[in-house]
Amino acid sequence: MTTSAEAQVIPLHAPGREKPADVPPRAGEPPADAPVVAFPAKSAAAAEAPAPEPDALSRLLEFVRHRLTGDYDVDEFGFDPELTDTLVLPPFRLLYEKYFRVTTHGAENLPAEGGGLIVCNHSGTLPLDAVMTAVAVHDETPGHRHLRMLGADLVFKTPLLGALARKTGQTLACAADAERLLCSGELAGVWPEGYKGIGKPFSARYRLQRFGRGGFVSAALRTRVPIIPCSIVGAEEIYPKIGDLKPLARLLGLPYFPVTPFFPLLGPLGAIPLPTKWHIEFGEPIPTDSYAEEDLDDPMLVFSLTDQVRESIQTTLYRRLAHRRSPFQD
């Protein structure tokens, strides 16, 4: 005979079955009022952490792929930022960091965004100071901004060099191109001493030449962008110019043909620059957005601002030189 019984459900927390407060929990059993602790979720910062930058080989392969497919950007001036970052800047960065050991000062004075005009002293027989300034601007600004250099017409008339200059962001040093760059929010660089500065004799080192008629100031005034004075110490000594072969310069269509202690005496070896120690200092920006519209073409205002920029650069050069032990040391 089978006896069936109805199953009885006994609630664990029914009245009369509460655990006495003075009864300690069994070994391994949590207290009755133990809080529930949730595992921490992945932090927002960790979730939004940027992916690591690709290594040099990956960037090179990506560059080659873009060249083969034509998937790269060039602006209206011919500037190719991918080519500049991948092939042009790395070798110059070695010169910047290892050979000239450039120390940059005042990088916080460079605008993080928007237009700006950087005005520099010019020297060194060959324009390596312009290239080193471009590396400094790119590597010392948070967004790795490119310096759009305004160059002489000789640069763009030279075969191969002219095309490379366009691809690396340079353009002709004329008011129209300068204003277009500044209006589009670019950092432009100008060396108003021109050939008078870069080709001056070694005896005139660190003495600024005339700044022209102030065309760079007019461009800054019309576009309402700040002017940043830039002083470069160390470039004067890389090729000490002690002479000039003017007949040969005229024959080659050059502004000068330099004679240094090593060139042309040692041939190509004499063209190796001396490993001087460089300092590049960006000064306090000079604002141009507070002038009335009718004052922008005032020659006296242009002259006054030009003289202010020149004086700022010259004063900084003298201050840096006063604390320098030798051209090859800090």
Short mmCIF file of C-alpha atoms in Angstrom, two decimals:
data_model
loop_
_atom_site.label_atom_id
_atom_site.label_comp_id
_atom_site.label_asym_id
_atom_site.label_seq_id
_atom_site.Cartn_x
_atom_site.Cartn_y
_atom_site.Cartn_z
CA MET A 1 0.00 0.00 0.00
CA THR A 2 1.37 3.43 -0.98
CA THR A 3 0.99 6.34 1.37
CA SER A 4 1.04 9.79 -0.26
CA ALA A 5 1.74 12.95 1.69
CA GLU A 6 1.47 16.52 0.49
CA ALA A 7 4.80 18.33 0.36
CA GLN A 8 5.08 21.15 2.85
CA VAL A 9 6.93 24.38 1.99
CA ILE A 10 8.63 25.93 4.98
CA PRO A 11 9.61 29.55 4.33
CA LEU A 12 13.10 30.39 5.51
CA HIS A 13 12.09 33.74 6.93
CA ALA A 14 8.68 32.87 8.27
CA PRO A 15 7.67 34.43 11.56
CA GLY A 16 9.39 32.70 14.43
CA ARG A 17 12.30 31.49 12.31
CA GLU A 18 14.44 34.66 12.44
CA LYS A 19 18.06 34.11 13.48
CA PRO A 20 18.63 35.45 16.97
CA ALA A 21 20.72 38.63 16.99
CA ASP A 22 23.16 37.22 19.54
CA VAL A 23 23.90 34.06 17.58
CA PRO A 24 27.21 34.42 15.73
CA PRO A 25 27.34 33.32 12.07
CA ARG A 26 28.77 29.93 11.19
CA ALA A 27 32.29 29.71 9.87
CA GLY A 28 32.37 30.95 6.29
CA GLU A 29 28.84 32.39 6.50
CA PRO A 30 28.51 36.17 5.94
CA PRO A 31 26.54 38.25 8.45
CA ALA A 32 22.85 38.58 7.76
CA ASP A 33 23.14 42.30 7.09
CA ALA A 34 26.31 42.10 5.02
CA PRO A 35 26.14 44.67 2.21
CA VAL A 36 26.25 43.60 -1.39
CA VAL A 37 29.31 45.06 -3.07
CA ALA A 38 29.20 45.45 -6.83
CA PHE A 39 32.32 44.96 -8.93
CA PRO A 40 33.54 48.32 -10.24
CA ALA A 41 32.63 48.97 -13.83
CA LYS A 42 35.27 49.90 -16.39
CA SER A 43 36.08 53.57 -15.89
CA ALA A 44 35.11 56.06 -18.56
CA ALA A 45 38.73 57.20 -18.86
CA ALA A 46 39.89 53.66 -19.52
CA ALA A 47 37.10 53.12 -22.02
CA GLU A 48 38.05 56.29 -23.89
CA ALA A 49 41.83 55.82 -23.70
CA PRO A 50 43.40 56.55 -27.10
CA ALA A 51 44.81 53.67 -29.04
CA PRO A 52 48.63 53.50 -29.06
CA GLU A 53 50.29 55.29 -31.95
CA PRO A 54 51.43 52.99 -34.76
CA ASP A 55 55.14 52.30 -35.02
CA ALA A 56 57.36 53.65 -37.79
CA LEU A 57 57.00 50.56 -39.99
CA SER A 58 53.20 50.62 -39.76
CA ARG A 59 53.13 54.31 -40.66
CA LEU A 60 55.42 53.68 -43.62
CA LEU A 61 53.27 50.83 -44.91
CA GLU A 62 50.17 52.96 -44.51
CA PHE A 63 51.89 55.78 -46.39
CA VAL A 64 52.80 53.46 -49.28
CA ARG A 65 49.23 52.14 -49.42
CA HIS A 66 47.84 55.69 -49.62
CA ARG A 67 50.31 56.59 -52.38
CA LEU A 68 49.31 53.54 -54.43
CA THR A 69 45.58 54.13 -54.01
CA GLY A 70 45.70 57.92 -54.21
CA ASP A 71 43.91 58.17 -50.87
CA TYR A 72 45.65 61.23 -49.41
CA ASP A 73 44.89 64.93 -49.05
CA VAL A 74 46.65 67.93 -50.59
CA ASP A 75 45.47 71.48 -49.93
CA GLU A 76 45.18 74.38 -52.37
CA PHE A 77 48.86 75.27 -51.91
CA GLY A 78 50.03 71.72 -52.66
CA PHE A 79 50.75 70.86 -49.01
CA ASP A 80 50.88 67.10 -48.34
CA PRO A 81 50.86 66.61 -44.53
CA GLU A 82 51.21 62.82 -44.68
CA LEU A 83 54.33 63.00 -46.83
CA THR A 84 55.76 65.71 -44.57
CA ASP A 85 55.19 63.75 -41.36
CA THR A 86 56.33 60.38 -42.76
CA LEU A 87 59.34 61.18 -44.95
CA VAL A 88 60.50 64.77 -44.45
CA LEU A 89 60.30 65.54 -40.73
CA PRO A 90 62.00 62.36 -39.34
CA PRO A 91 65.50 63.02 -40.82
CA PHE A 92 65.32 66.70 -39.86
CA ARG A 93 64.22 65.65 -36.37
CA LEU A 94 67.49 63.75 -36.01
CA LEU A 95 69.38 66.96 -36.80
CA TYR A 96 67.14 68.82 -34.37
CA GLU A 97 67.55 66.40 -31.46
CA LYS A 98 70.96 64.78 -31.93
CA TYR A 99 73.14 67.08 -34.03
CA PHE A 100 72.13 70.63 -33.13
CA ARG A 101 70.61 69.56 -29.76
CA VAL A 102 67.95 72.25 -30.06
CA THR A 103 66.37 73.56 -26.86
CA THR A 104 63.03 75.27 -27.40
CA HIS A 105 61.79 78.00 -25.07
CA GLY A 106 58.39 79.71 -24.88
CA ALA A 107 56.43 77.08 -26.78
CA GLU A 108 53.40 78.05 -24.67
CA ASN A 109 53.35 81.34 -26.61
CA LEU A 110 52.41 79.48 -29.80
CA PRO A 111 48.63 79.51 -30.41
CA ALA A 112 47.09 76.06 -29.98
CA GLU A 113 44.60 76.86 -32.73
CA GLY A 114 43.81 79.62 -35.17
CA GLY A 115 46.10 81.77 -37.25
CA GLY A 116 49.40 83.23 -36.13
CA LEU A 117 52.48 84.76 -37.74
CA ILE A 118 55.91 83.68 -36.46
CA VAL A 119 58.66 86.18 -37.31
CA CYS A 120 62.27 84.93 -37.00
CA ASN A 121 65.84 86.14 -37.43
CA HIS A 122 67.64 84.58 -40.39
CA SER A 123 71.23 83.34 -40.57
CA GLY A 124 73.54 80.45 -41.35
CA THR A 125 74.35 80.73 -45.09
CA LEU A 126 71.91 77.87 -45.78
CA PRO A 127 68.33 78.16 -44.40
CA LEU A 128 68.53 75.33 -41.89
CA ASP A 129 67.18 77.69 -39.24
CA ALA A 130 63.82 77.74 -41.02
CA VAL A 131 63.64 73.94 -41.09
CA MET A 132 64.60 73.61 -37.41
CA THR A 133 61.91 76.16 -36.50
CA ALA A 134 59.35 74.08 -38.39
CA VAL A 135 60.37 70.97 -36.40
CA ALA A 136 60.13 72.94 -33.14
CA VAL A 137 56.61 74.17 -33.95
CA HIS A 138 55.44 70.70 -34.96
CA ASP A 139 56.91 68.84 -32.00
CA GLU A 140 56.24 71.42 -29.27
CA THR A 141 52.57 72.25 -29.96
CA PRO A 142 49.89 69.95 -28.49
CA GLY A 143 48.19 69.38 -31.84
CA HIS A 144 51.50 68.99 -33.75
CA ARG A 145 50.81 72.02 -35.89
CA HIS A 146 52.68 72.55 -39.14
CA LEU A 147 54.57 75.77 -39.81
CA ARG A 148 53.66 77.13 -43.23
CA MET A 149 56.86 78.87 -44.26
CA LEU A 150 56.85 81.86 -46.61
CA GLY A 151 59.87 81.46 -48.89
CA ALA A 152 61.75 83.46 -51.51
CA ASP A 153 61.00 82.96 -55.19
CA LEU A 154 64.43 81.35 -55.72
CA VAL A 155 63.23 78.34 -53.70
CA PHE A 156 60.35 77.68 -56.06
CA LYS A 157 62.41 78.26 -59.20
CA THR A 158 64.93 75.58 -58.22
CA PRO A 159 64.19 72.17 -59.84
CA LEU A 160 63.02 69.48 -57.40
CA LEU A 161 63.45 71.81 -54.42
CA GLY A 162 60.49 73.91 -55.50
CA ALA A 163 58.17 70.91 -55.77
CA LEU A 164 59.33 69.55 -52.41
CA ALA A 165 58.84 72.97 -50.81
CA ARG A 166 55.23 73.06 -52.02
CA LYS A 167 54.55 69.55 -50.74
CA THR A 168 55.94 70.39 -47.29
CA GLY A 169 53.70 73.44 -46.88
CA GLN A 170 55.83 76.33 -48.09
CA THR A 171 54.53 79.04 -50.35
CA LEU A 172 55.74 82.29 -51.90
CA ALA A 173 56.43 85.16 -49.52
CA CYS A 174 53.79 87.51 -50.89
CA ALA A 175 50.92 89.32 -49.18
CA ALA A 176 48.17 87.40 -50.99
CA ASP A 177 49.43 83.93 -50.02
CA ALA A 178 50.27 85.03 -46.47
CA GLU A 179 46.77 86.41 -45.89
CA ARG A 180 45.11 83.31 -47.33
CA LEU A 181 47.09 81.09 -44.97
CA LEU A 182 46.42 83.25 -41.92
CA CYS A 183 42.70 83.60 -42.70
CA SER A 184 42.41 79.81 -42.91
CA GLY A 185 43.80 79.46 -39.38
CA GLU A 186 47.36 78.37 -40.21
CA LEU A 187 50.62 79.17 -38.45
CA ALA A 188 52.79 81.00 -40.98
CA GLY A 189 56.51 81.67 -40.62
CA VAL A 190 58.46 84.56 -42.15
CA TRP A 191 62.16 85.55 -42.11
CA PRO A 192 62.02 89.25 -43.08
CA GLU A 193 65.80 89.76 -43.25
CA GLY A 194 65.82 87.56 -46.35
CA TYR A 195 69.15 87.09 -48.14
CA LYS A 196 70.62 90.05 -46.23
CA GLY A 197 70.31 88.01 -43.05
CA ILE A 198 71.13 84.50 -44.18
CA GLY A 199 74.10 85.64 -46.29
CA LYS A 200 75.66 88.21 -43.96
CA PRO A 201 79.35 87.79 -43.07
CA PHE A 202 80.43 86.09 -39.86
CA SER A 203 81.63 89.42 -38.48
CA ALA A 204 78.00 90.67 -38.47
CA ARG A 205 76.57 87.63 -36.67
CA TYR A 206 73.54 88.17 -34.45
CA ARG A 207 73.08 91.75 -35.65
CA LEU A 208 69.69 91.93 -37.34
CA GLN A 209 69.51 93.37 -40.83
CA ARG A 210 66.70 95.59 -42.09
CA PHE A 211 63.23 94.04 -41.91
CA GLY A 212 62.05 95.29 -45.29
CA ARG A 213 58.92 97.44 -45.57
CA GLY A 214 56.84 95.59 -42.99
CA GLY A 215 54.73 93.54 -45.36
CA PHE A 216 54.41 90.78 -42.76
CA VAL A 217 52.95 93.25 -40.26
CA SER A 218 50.38 94.41 -42.79
CA ALA A 219 49.29 90.82 -43.42
CA ALA A 220 48.91 90.19 -39.67
CA LEU A 221 46.93 93.42 -39.19
CA ARG A 222 44.51 92.66 -42.01
CA THR A 223 43.88 89.12 -40.76
CA ARG A 224 43.82 90.06 -37.04
CA VAL A 225 46.26 87.34 -35.98
CA PRO A 226 48.99 87.63 -33.31
CA ILE A 227 52.65 88.13 -34.24
CA ILE A 228 55.05 85.83 -32.36
CA PRO A 229 58.71 86.98 -32.37
CA CYS A 230 61.16 84.07 -32.63
CA SER A 231 64.86 84.28 -31.77
CA ILE A 232 67.32 81.61 -32.96
CA VAL A 233 70.78 81.30 -31.41
CA GLY A 234 73.30 78.79 -32.80
CA ALA A 235 72.59 78.98 -36.53
CA GLU A 236 75.09 81.79 -37.17
CA GLU A 237 78.06 79.51 -36.57
CA ILE A 238 77.17 76.45 -38.65
CA TYR A 239 78.80 77.94 -41.78
CA PRO A 240 81.07 80.87 -40.79
CA LYS A 241 80.97 83.00 -43.94
CA ILE A 242 84.31 84.77 -44.47
CA GLY A 243 84.00 85.58 -48.18
CA ASP A 244 81.74 85.74 -51.22
CA LEU A 245 82.61 84.72 -54.78
CA LYS A 246 80.31 87.21 -56.50
CA PRO A 247 81.23 86.40 -60.15
CA LEU A 248 80.44 82.74 -59.53
CA ALA A 249 77.21 83.71 -57.74
CA ARG A 250 76.09 85.79 -60.75
CA LEU A 251 76.97 82.94 -63.11
CA LEU A 252 74.82 80.51 -61.10
CA GLY A 253 72.01 82.98 -60.50
CA LEU A 254 72.52 82.95 -56.73
CA PRO A 255 72.39 85.89 -54.32
CA TYR A 256 75.87 84.93 -53.06
CA PHE A 257 78.40 82.11 -53.23
CA PRO A 258 79.81 81.66 -49.73
CA VAL A 259 83.39 81.00 -48.73
CA THR A 260 83.84 79.41 -45.31
CA PRO A 261 86.95 78.01 -43.57
CA PHE A 262 86.02 74.60 -45.01
CA PHE A 263 84.11 75.34 -48.24
CA PRO A 264 84.97 75.14 -51.09
CA LEU A 265 88.44 74.15 -49.86
CA LEU A 266 87.31 70.68 -48.66
CA GLY A 267 84.71 70.17 -51.37
CA PRO A 268 81.53 68.32 -50.29
CA LEU A 269 82.98 67.70 -46.82
CA GLY A 270 83.10 71.46 -46.33
CA ALA A 271 79.31 71.59 -46.76
CA ILE A 272 78.75 69.66 -43.51
CA PRO A 273 77.47 72.16 -40.92
CA LEU A 274 79.30 72.55 -37.62
CA PRO A 275 77.48 70.85 -34.70
CA THR A 276 76.61 73.99 -32.75
CA LYS A 277 74.18 74.07 -29.83
CA TRP A 278 70.91 75.82 -30.74
CA HIS A 279 68.26 77.68 -28.75
CA ILE A 280 64.93 78.65 -30.32
CA GLU A 281 62.82 81.03 -28.23
CA PHE A 282 59.23 82.06 -29.02
CA GLY A 283 58.47 85.42 -27.43
CA GLU A 284 55.29 86.97 -26.10
CA PRO A 285 52.65 87.31 -28.84
CA ILE A 286 51.95 90.83 -30.09
CA PRO A 287 48.16 91.16 -30.65
CA THR A 288 46.83 92.92 -33.75
CA ASP A 289 43.07 92.64 -33.23
CA SER A 290 42.59 95.84 -31.23
CA TYR A 291 43.22 98.35 -34.02
CA ALA A 292 40.44 100.17 -35.84
CA GLU A 293 39.73 99.30 -39.46
CA GLU A 294 40.84 102.71 -40.71
CA ASP A 295 44.26 102.30 -39.01
CA LEU A 296 45.24 99.06 -40.71
CA ASP A 297 46.87 100.80 -43.68
CA ASP A 298 48.56 103.50 -41.60
CA PRO A 299 52.29 103.43 -42.55
CA MET A 300 53.31 104.72 -39.11
CA LEU A 301 51.45 101.86 -37.38
CA VAL A 302 53.10 99.30 -39.68
CA PHE A 303 56.52 100.86 -39.06
CA SER A 304 55.98 100.96 -35.27
CA LEU A 305 54.93 97.29 -35.06
CA THR A 306 57.77 96.22 -37.36
CA ASP A 307 60.26 98.01 -35.12
CA GLN A 308 58.67 96.45 -32.01
CA VAL A 309 59.04 92.92 -33.42
CA ARG A 310 62.63 93.57 -34.51
CA GLU A 311 63.57 95.01 -31.14
CA SER A 312 62.02 92.05 -29.31
CA ILE A 313 64.06 89.56 -31.36
CA GLN A 314 67.31 91.53 -31.04
CA THR A 315 66.95 91.91 -27.27
CA THR A 316 66.31 88.18 -26.85
CA LEU A 317 69.34 87.32 -28.99
CA TYR A 318 71.63 89.48 -26.86
CA ARG A 319 70.19 88.03 -23.65
CA ARG A 320 70.75 84.46 -24.85
CA LEU A 321 74.27 85.22 -26.04
CA ALA A 322 75.18 86.79 -22.69
CA HIS A 323 74.51 83.46 -20.94
CA ARG A 324 76.14 81.22 -23.56
CA ARG A 325 79.50 79.68 -22.70
CA SER A 326 80.42 78.72 -26.27
CA PRO A 327 78.68 78.02 -29.60
CA PHE A 328 79.00 74.29 -28.91
CA GLN A 329 77.77 74.22 -25.29
CA ASP A 330 74.69 75.33 -23.36
#
